[in-house]
């Protein structure tokens, strides 16, 4: 609270506190460690946080990236929280060593977590781990996970198209000599070809460069080089050497996965 901040600042500056009901101040020798996910600079600018206290607390500052910016931590933290929750429920054996079947935690759950935006940061992951444990501690396989859906972006204003432009039903289609394909057909072709753009291009009868440009624009497809290293490491932490699972998640070919993981190996 704003009213308490001057008292806290005084205690930090003088090293003295006066307990409630006491007649005199008491000397204390303490070290204060604080943590927040709030924008204190903005709060200070708005008058909601005392500027002198902000500077006093900044003796040594450590900035920890949000969970969405360190996806490789998601599998590690998930296992840490799950072990604690399952142990509390008396079902620690559910997290069997790798290689034992069936796996209690399905790959689809990990995939969903790696794709999540994590607005609630690590606290949200801890709560999700608790939900998974409570829902599946007495089952052979943990049930499917329902993550909250983020709010959709505001609709884009419609821009009038010139009369000489392509027909409206072809604007978002991939046009080839064999016909025109909507995005869902292109996505199915890429999936059937295990995200080999060359094979999918041959299948649809279109140059590889044309298909790649269309897939990047309409489907958000990325090349292996465009995927950040932290996403690769997060997938490797979750799936180990399961190239097919990583390829399906990142929507790149297994060949590209092997090449990229080899590049990430320590020299």
C-alpha positions as a LaTeX table, in Angstrom:
\begin{tabular}{lrrr}
\hline
Residue & $x$ (\AA) & $y$ (\AA) & $z$ (\AA) \\
\hline
Unk1 & 0.00 & 0.00 & 0.00 \\
Unk2 & 1.14 & 3.52 & $-0.76$ \\
Unk3 & 0.70 & 4.62 & 2.86 \\
Unk4 & 3.09 & 1.93 & 4.13 \\
Unk5 & 5.88 & 2.72 & 1.68 \\
Unk6 & 7.34 & 5.71 & 3.60 \\
Unk7 & 7.59 & 3.56 & 6.75 \\
Unk8 & 9.35 & 0.80 & 4.81 \\
Unk9 & 11.74 & 3.31 & 3.26 \\
Unk10 & 12.52 & 4.78 & 6.69 \\
Unk11 & 13.24 & 1.32 & 8.11 \\
Unk12 & 15.56 & 0.54 & 5.21 \\
Unk13 & 17.39 & 3.84 & 5.52 \\
Unk14 & 17.83 & 3.87 & 9.32 \\
Unk15 & 17.90 & 0.15 & 10.11 \\
Unk16 & 15.32 & 0.73 & 12.86 \\
Unk17 & 11.72 & $-0.38$ & 13.32 \\
Unk18 & 9.17 & 0.32 & 16.03 \\
Unk19 & 6.85 & $-2.63$ & 16.70 \\
Unk20 & 3.18 & $-1.89$ & 17.31 \\
Unk21 & 2.73 & $-0.98$ & 21.00 \\
Unk22 & 6.44 & $-0.48$ & 21.64 \\
Unk23 & 7.69 & 2.76 & 23.22 \\
Unk24 & 10.98 & 2.96 & 21.38 \\
Unk25 & 12.49 & 1.90 & 18.10 \\
Unk26 & 14.48 & $-1.31$ & 17.80 \\
Unk27 & 17.67 & $-1.74$ & 15.81 \\
Unk28 & 17.54 & $-4.54$ & 13.20 \\
Unk29 & 20.11 & $-6.00$ & 10.84 \\
Unk30 & 18.29 & $-7.54$ & 7.88 \\
Unk31 & 18.68 & $-7.94$ & 4.14 \\
Unk32 & 15.57 & $-7.24$ & 2.05 \\
Unk33 & 14.86 & $-9.31$ & $-1.07$ \\
Unk34 & 11.83 & $-8.28$ & $-3.12$ \\
Unk35 & 10.20 & $-9.70$ & $-6.25$ \\
Unk36 & 7.46 & $-8.43$ & $-8.52$ \\
Unk37 & 5.99 & $-8.87$ & $-11.97$ \\
Unk38 & 4.57 & $-5.33$ & $-11.95$ \\
Unk39 & 5.98 & $-2.42$ & $-13.93$ \\
Unk40 & 7.28 & $-0.36$ & $-11.02$ \\
Unk41 & 8.65 & 2.38 & $-13.29$ \\
Unk42 & 5.15 & 2.96 & $-14.68$ \\
Unk43 & 3.66 & 2.79 & $-11.17$ \\
Unk44 & 6.15 & 5.38 & $-9.95$ \\
Unk45 & 5.36 & 7.64 & $-12.92$ \\
Unk46 & 1.65 & 7.36 & $-12.09$ \\
Unk47 & 2.20 & 8.13 & $-8.41$ \\
Unk48 & 1.27 & 4.61 & $-7.28$ \\
Unk49 & 4.77 & 3.78 & $-6.04$ \\
Unk50 & 7.23 & 5.97 & $-4.16$ \\
Unk51 & 10.20 & 6.90 & $-6.35$ \\
Unk52 & 12.70 & 7.02 & $-3.40$ \\
Unk53 & 11.65 & 3.52 & $-2.34$ \\
Unk54 & 12.04 & 2.26 & $-5.90$ \\
Unk55 & 15.63 & 3.54 & $-6.02$ \\
Unk56 & 16.35 & 2.15 & $-2.53$ \\
Unk57 & 15.22 & $-1.34$ & $-3.57$ \\
Unk58 & 17.42 & $-1.28$ & $-6.65$ \\
Unk59 & 20.65 & $-2.07$ & $-4.85$ \\
Unk60 & 21.07 & $-5.19$ & $-7.00$ \\
Unk61 & 18.54 & $-6.09$ & $-9.65$ \\
Unk62 & 18.00 & $-9.44$ & $-11.40$ \\
Unk63 & 15.62 & $-9.54$ & $-14.35$ \\
Unk64 & 14.12 & $-12.96$ & $-15.03$ \\
Unk65 & 12.56 & $-13.43$ & $-18.49$ \\
Unk66 & 8.90 & $-14.40$ & $-18.68$ \\
Unk67 & 8.18 & $-18.10$ & $-19.11$ \\
Unk68 & 7.09 & $-17.55$ & $-22.73$ \\
Unk69 & 10.64 & $-16.34$ & $-23.44$ \\
Unk70 & 12.33 & $-19.45$ & $-22.00$ \\
Unk71 & 10.29 & $-22.36$ & $-23.29$ \\
Unk72 & 13.08 & $-24.82$ & $-22.56$ \\
Unk73 & 12.21 & $-24.39$ & $-18.86$ \\
Unk74 & 8.60 & $-25.53$ & $-19.37$ \\
Unk75 & 9.28 & $-29.32$ & $-19.41$ \\
Unk76 & 11.70 & $-29.08$ & $-16.48$ \\
Unk77 & 9.35 & $-27.03$ & $-14.32$ \\
Unk78 & 6.40 & $-29.20$ & $-15.29$ \\
Unk79 & 8.17 & $-32.36$ & $-14.11$ \\
Unk80 & 9.29 & $-30.62$ & $-10.92$ \\
Unk81 & 5.74 & $-29.55$ & $-10.04$ \\
Unk82 & 4.21 & $-32.86$ & $-11.12$ \\
Unk83 & 6.60 & $-34.86$ & $-8.92$ \\
Unk84 & 5.63 & $-32.76$ & $-5.91$ \\
Unk85 & 1.88 & $-32.98$ & $-6.60$ \\
Unk86 & 1.89 & $-36.71$ & $-7.36$ \\
Unk87 & 3.96 & $-37.42$ & $-4.25$ \\
Unk88 & 1.35 & $-35.59$ & $-2.17$ \\
Unk89 & $-1.34$ & $-37.77$ & $-3.76$ \\
Unk90 & 0.65 & $-40.97$ & $-3.18$ \\
Unk91 & 1.13 & $-41.60$ & $-6.91$ \\
Unk92 & 4.76 & $-40.68$ & $-7.53$ \\
Unk93 & 5.16 & $-43.86$ & $-9.59$ \\
Unk94 & 3.10 & $-42.33$ & $-12.40$ \\
Unk95 & 6.18 & $-40.55$ & $-13.70$ \\
Unk96 & 7.93 & $-43.72$ & $-14.79$ \\
Unk97 & 11.49 & $-43.57$ & $-16.14$ \\
Unk98 & 11.81 & $-42.80$ & $-19.84$ \\
Unk99 & 11.40 & $-45.83$ & $-22.08$ \\
Unk100 & 8.72 & $-47.52$ & $-20.01$ \\
Unk101 & 5.29 & $-47.83$ & $-21.60$ \\
Unk102 & 2.66 & $-46.65$ & $-21.46$ \\
Unk103 & 3.69 & $-43.08$ & $-20.68$ \\
Unk104 & 1.41 & $-41.51$ & $-18.09$ \\
Unk105 & 1.93 & $-37.99$ & $-19.47$ \\
Unk106 & 0.98 & $-37.95$ & $-23.18$ \\
Unk107 & 3.11 & $-36.07$ & $-25.68$ \\
Unk108 & 0.01 & $-34.08$ & $-26.71$ \\
Unk109 & $-0.08$ & $-32.47$ & $-23.25$ \\
Unk110 & 3.54 & $-31.33$ & $-23.53$ \\
Unk111 & 2.87 & $-30.05$ & $-27.06$ \\
Unk112 & $-0.03$ & $-27.96$ & $-25.80$ \\
Unk113 & 2.09 & $-26.50$ & $-23.01$ \\
Unk114 & 4.92 & $-25.57$ & $-25.39$ \\
Unk115 & 2.43 & $-23.77$ & $-27.63$ \\
Unk116 & 0.80 & $-21.89$ & $-24.74$ \\
Unk117 & 1.53 & $-18.17$ & $-24.27$ \\
Unk118 & 1.79 & $-18.32$ & $-20.43$ \\
Unk119 & 0.14 & $-15.06$ & $-19.41$ \\
Unk120 & 0.24 & $-16.28$ & $-15.80$ \\
Unk121 & 3.93 & $-17.21$ & $-15.94$ \\
Unk122 & 5.33 & $-19.91$ & $-13.61$ \\
Unk123 & 2.34 & $-19.68$ & $-11.23$ \\
Unk124 & 0.07 & $-20.71$ & $-14.09$ \\
Unk125 & 2.32 & $-23.68$ & $-14.89$ \\
Unk126 & 2.25 & $-24.76$ & $-11.24$ \\
Unk127 & $-1.56$ & $-24.64$ & $-11.21$ \\
Unk128 & $-1.75$ & $-26.61$ & $-14.46$ \\
Unk129 & 0.59 & $-29.26$ & $-13.04$ \\
Unk130 & $-1.71$ & $-29.54$ & $-10.02$ \\
Unk131 & $-4.74$ & $-29.92$ & $-12.31$ \\
Unk132 & $-3.01$ & $-32.65$ & $-14.32$ \\
Unk133 & $-2.02$ & $-34.53$ & $-11.17$ \\
Unk134 & $-5.44$ & $-34.32$ & $-9.53$ \\
Unk135 & $-7.27$ & $-35.31$ & $-12.72$ \\
Unk136 & $-5.03$ & $-38.25$ & $-13.58$ \\
Unk137 & $-3.24$ & $-39.56$ & $-10.49$ \\
Unk138 & $-5.51$ & $-42.64$ & $-10.39$ \\
Unk139 & $-5.50$ & $-43.28$ & $-14.15$ \\
Unk140 & $-3.07$ & $-45.12$ & $-16.41$ \\
Unk141 & $-2.77$ & $-42.09$ & $-18.71$ \\
Unk142 & $-3.35$ & $-38.46$ & $-17.76$ \\
Unk143 & $-6.51$ & $-37.04$ & $-19.38$ \\
Unk144 & $-6.40$ & $-34.40$ & $-22.14$ \\
Unk145 & $-5.53$ & $-30.90$ & $-21.02$ \\
Unk146 & $-7.86$ & $-27.93$ & $-21.59$ \\
Unk147 & $-5.88$ & $-24.69$ & $-21.57$ \\
Unk148 & $-7.59$ & $-21.30$ & $-21.48$ \\
Unk149 & $-7.93$ & $-19.79$ & $-24.93$ \\
Unk150 & $-6.37$ & $-16.33$ & $-25.29$ \\
Unk151 & $-8.62$ & $-13.50$ & $-26.38$ \\
Unk152 & $-8.75$ & $-13.20$ & $-30.17$ \\
Unk153 & $-7.15$ & $-10.13$ & $-31.76$ \\
Unk154 & $-9.48$ & $-7.33$ & $-32.82$ \\
Unk155 & $-10.89$ & $-7.77$ & $-36.33$ \\
Unk156 & $-8.98$ & $-6.09$ & $-39.11$ \\
Unk157 & $-10.81$ & $-3.43$ & $-41.10$ \\
Unk158 & $-11.85$ & $-4.58$ & $-44.53$ \\
Unk159 & $-9.88$ & $-2.99$ & $-47.35$ \\
Unk160 & $-11.78$ & $-2.60$ & $-50.63$ \\
Unk161 & $-10.16$ & $-4.53$ & $-53.47$ \\
Unk162 & $-9.95$ & $-3.16$ & $-57.00$ \\
Unk163 & $-12.45$ & $-4.57$ & $-59.44$ \\
Unk164 & $-9.62$ & $-5.84$ & $-61.63$ \\
Unk165 & $-8.20$ & $-7.99$ & $-58.81$ \\
Unk166 & $-8.60$ & $-11.75$ & $-58.42$ \\
Unk167 & $-11.99$ & $-13.20$ & $-57.47$ \\
Unk168 & $-12.71$ & $-12.96$ & $-53.74$ \\
Unk169 & $-12.89$ & $-16.73$ & $-53.35$ \\
Unk170 & $-9.35$ & $-17.10$ & $-54.77$ \\
Unk171 & $-7.61$ & $-14.35$ & $-52.79$ \\
Unk172 & $-6.56$ & $-16.67$ & $-49.96$ \\
Unk173 & $-5.99$ & $-19.74$ & $-52.12$ \\
Unk174 & $-2.86$ & $-21.22$ & $-53.60$ \\
Unk175 & $-3.34$ & $-21.04$ & $-57.37$ \\
Unk176 & $-1.51$ & $-23.69$ & $-59.43$ \\
Unk177 & $-1.82$ & $-25.05$ & $-62.98$ \\
Unk178 & $-3.77$ & $-27.96$ & $-61.48$ \\
Unk179 & $-6.28$ & $-25.75$ & $-59.70$ \\
Unk180 & $-6.60$ & $-23.61$ & $-56.58$ \\
Unk181 & $-6.20$ & $-24.90$ & $-53.04$ \\
Unk182 & $-7.54$ & $-23.36$ & $-49.80$ \\
Unk183 & $-5.14$ & $-23.12$ & $-46.82$ \\
Unk184 & $-6.51$ & $-26.28$ & $-45.18$ \\
Unk185 & $-5.73$ & $-28.36$ & $-48.28$ \\
Unk186 & $-2.20$ & $-26.97$ & $-48.39$ \\
Unk187 & $-1.78$ & $-27.75$ & $-44.68$ \\
Unk188 & $-2.94$ & $-31.33$ & $-45.25$ \\
Unk189 & $-0.50$ & $-31.75$ & $-48.14$ \\
Unk190 & 2.39 & $-30.50$ & $-46.02$ \\
Unk191 & 1.42 & $-32.79$ & $-43.15$ \\
Unk192 & 1.11 & $-35.79$ & $-45.48$ \\
Unk193 & 4.60 & $-35.05$ & $-46.81$ \\
Unk194 & 5.96 & $-34.66$ & $-43.26$ \\
Unk195 & 6.54 & $-30.96$ & $-43.91$ \\
Unk196 & 8.93 & $-31.51$ & $-46.79$ \\
Unk197 & 8.16 & $-28.41$ & $-48.85$ \\
Unk198 & 9.71 & $-29.95$ & $-51.96$ \\
Unk199 & 7.54 & $-33.08$ & $-51.79$ \\
Unk200 & 4.40 & $-31.07$ & $-51.05$ \\
Unk201 & 5.17 & $-28.75$ & $-53.97$ \\
Unk202 & 5.48 & $-31.74$ & $-56.32$ \\
Unk203 & 2.22 & $-33.11$ & $-54.97$ \\
Unk204 & 0.36 & $-29.85$ & $-55.59$ \\
Unk205 & 2.08 & $-29.06$ & $-58.88$ \\
Unk206 & 3.60 & $-25.74$ & $-57.86$ \\
Unk207 & 7.20 & $-24.46$ & $-57.61$ \\
Unk208 & 8.77 & $-24.97$ & $-54.20$ \\
Unk209 & 9.46 & $-21.25$ & $-53.73$ \\
Unk210 & 5.82 & $-20.38$ & $-54.43$ \\
Unk211 & 4.55 & $-22.95$ & $-51.94$ \\
Unk212 & 6.98 & $-21.80$ & $-49.26$ \\
Unk213 & 5.95 & $-18.15$ & $-49.64$ \\
Unk214 & 2.27 & $-19.06$ & $-49.53$ \\
Unk215 & 2.68 & $-21.36$ & $-46.49$ \\
Unk216 & 4.63 & $-18.70$ & $-44.62$ \\
Unk217 & 1.94 & $-16.10$ & $-45.31$ \\
Unk218 & $-1.22$ & $-18.20$ & $-44.94$ \\
Unk219 & $-0.14$ & $-20.89$ & $-42.46$ \\
Unk220 & 2.64 & $-19.22$ & $-40.48$ \\
Unk221 & 5.10 & $-21.91$ & $-41.58$ \\
Unk222 & 8.72 & $-21.30$ & $-40.60$ \\
Unk223 & 11.94 & $-22.71$ & $-41.95$ \\
Unk224 & 14.23 & $-24.50$ & $-39.51$ \\
Unk225 & 16.58 & $-21.51$ & $-39.52$ \\
Unk226 & 13.76 & $-19.15$ & $-38.52$ \\
Unk227 & 12.86 & $-21.10$ & $-35.36$ \\
Unk228 & 14.64 & $-19.68$ & $-32.26$ \\
Unk229 & 17.16 & $-21.85$ & $-30.45$ \\
Unk230 & 15.10 & $-21.82$ & $-27.24$ \\
Unk231 & 12.19 & $-23.53$ & $-29.04$ \\
Unk232 & 14.52 & $-26.22$ & $-30.35$ \\
Unk233 & 15.97 & $-26.80$ & $-26.88$ \\
Unk234 & 12.50 & $-26.88$ & $-25.32$ \\
Unk235 & 11.38 & $-29.55$ & $-27.78$ \\
Unk236 & 14.55 & $-31.53$ & $-27.21$ \\
Unk237 & 14.05 & $-31.32$ & $-23.44$ \\
Unk238 & 10.48 & $-32.57$ & $-23.85$ \\
Unk239 & 10.96 & $-35.29$ & $-26.49$ \\
Unk240 & 14.65 & $-36.14$ & $-26.39$ \\
Unk241 & 15.67 & $-37.74$ & $-29.70$ \\
Unk242 & 12.10 & $-38.30$ & $-30.94$ \\
Unk243 & 12.62 & $-36.55$ & $-34.28$ \\
Unk244 & 9.09 & $-37.24$ & $-35.53$ \\
Unk245 & 7.45 & $-35.61$ & $-32.49$ \\
Unk246 & 9.65 & $-32.52$ & $-32.79$ \\
Unk247 & 8.98 & $-32.31$ & $-36.54$ \\
Unk248 & 5.22 & $-32.51$ & $-36.01$ \\
Unk249 & 5.29 & $-29.81$ & $-33.35$ \\
Unk250 & 7.49 & $-27.32$ & $-35.21$ \\
Unk251 & 6.12 & $-28.23$ & $-38.66$ \\
Unk252 & 9.48 & $-28.86$ & $-40.29$ \\
Unk253 & 10.80 & $-31.98$ & $-42.00$ \\
Unk254 & 12.52 & $-34.71$ & $-39.94$ \\
Unk255 & 15.64 & $-34.11$ & $-42.03$ \\
Unk256 & 15.67 & $-30.45$ & $-40.97$ \\
Unk257 & 15.17 & $-31.49$ & $-37.33$ \\
Unk258 & 18.19 & $-33.81$ & $-37.40$ \\
Unk259 & 20.34 & $-31.13$ & $-39.01$ \\
Unk260 & 19.28 & $-28.41$ & $-36.58$ \\
Unk261 & 19.71 & $-30.56$ & $-33.47$ \\
Unk262 & 23.17 & $-31.48$ & $-34.66$ \\
Unk263 & 24.02 & $-27.78$ & $-34.95$ \\
Unk264 & 22.89 & $-27.26$ & $-31.34$ \\
Unk265 & 25.18 & $-29.97$ & $-29.97$ \\
Unk266 & 28.00 & $-28.58$ & $-27.79$ \\
Unk267 & 31.28 & $-28.32$ & $-29.66$ \\
\hline
\end{tabular}
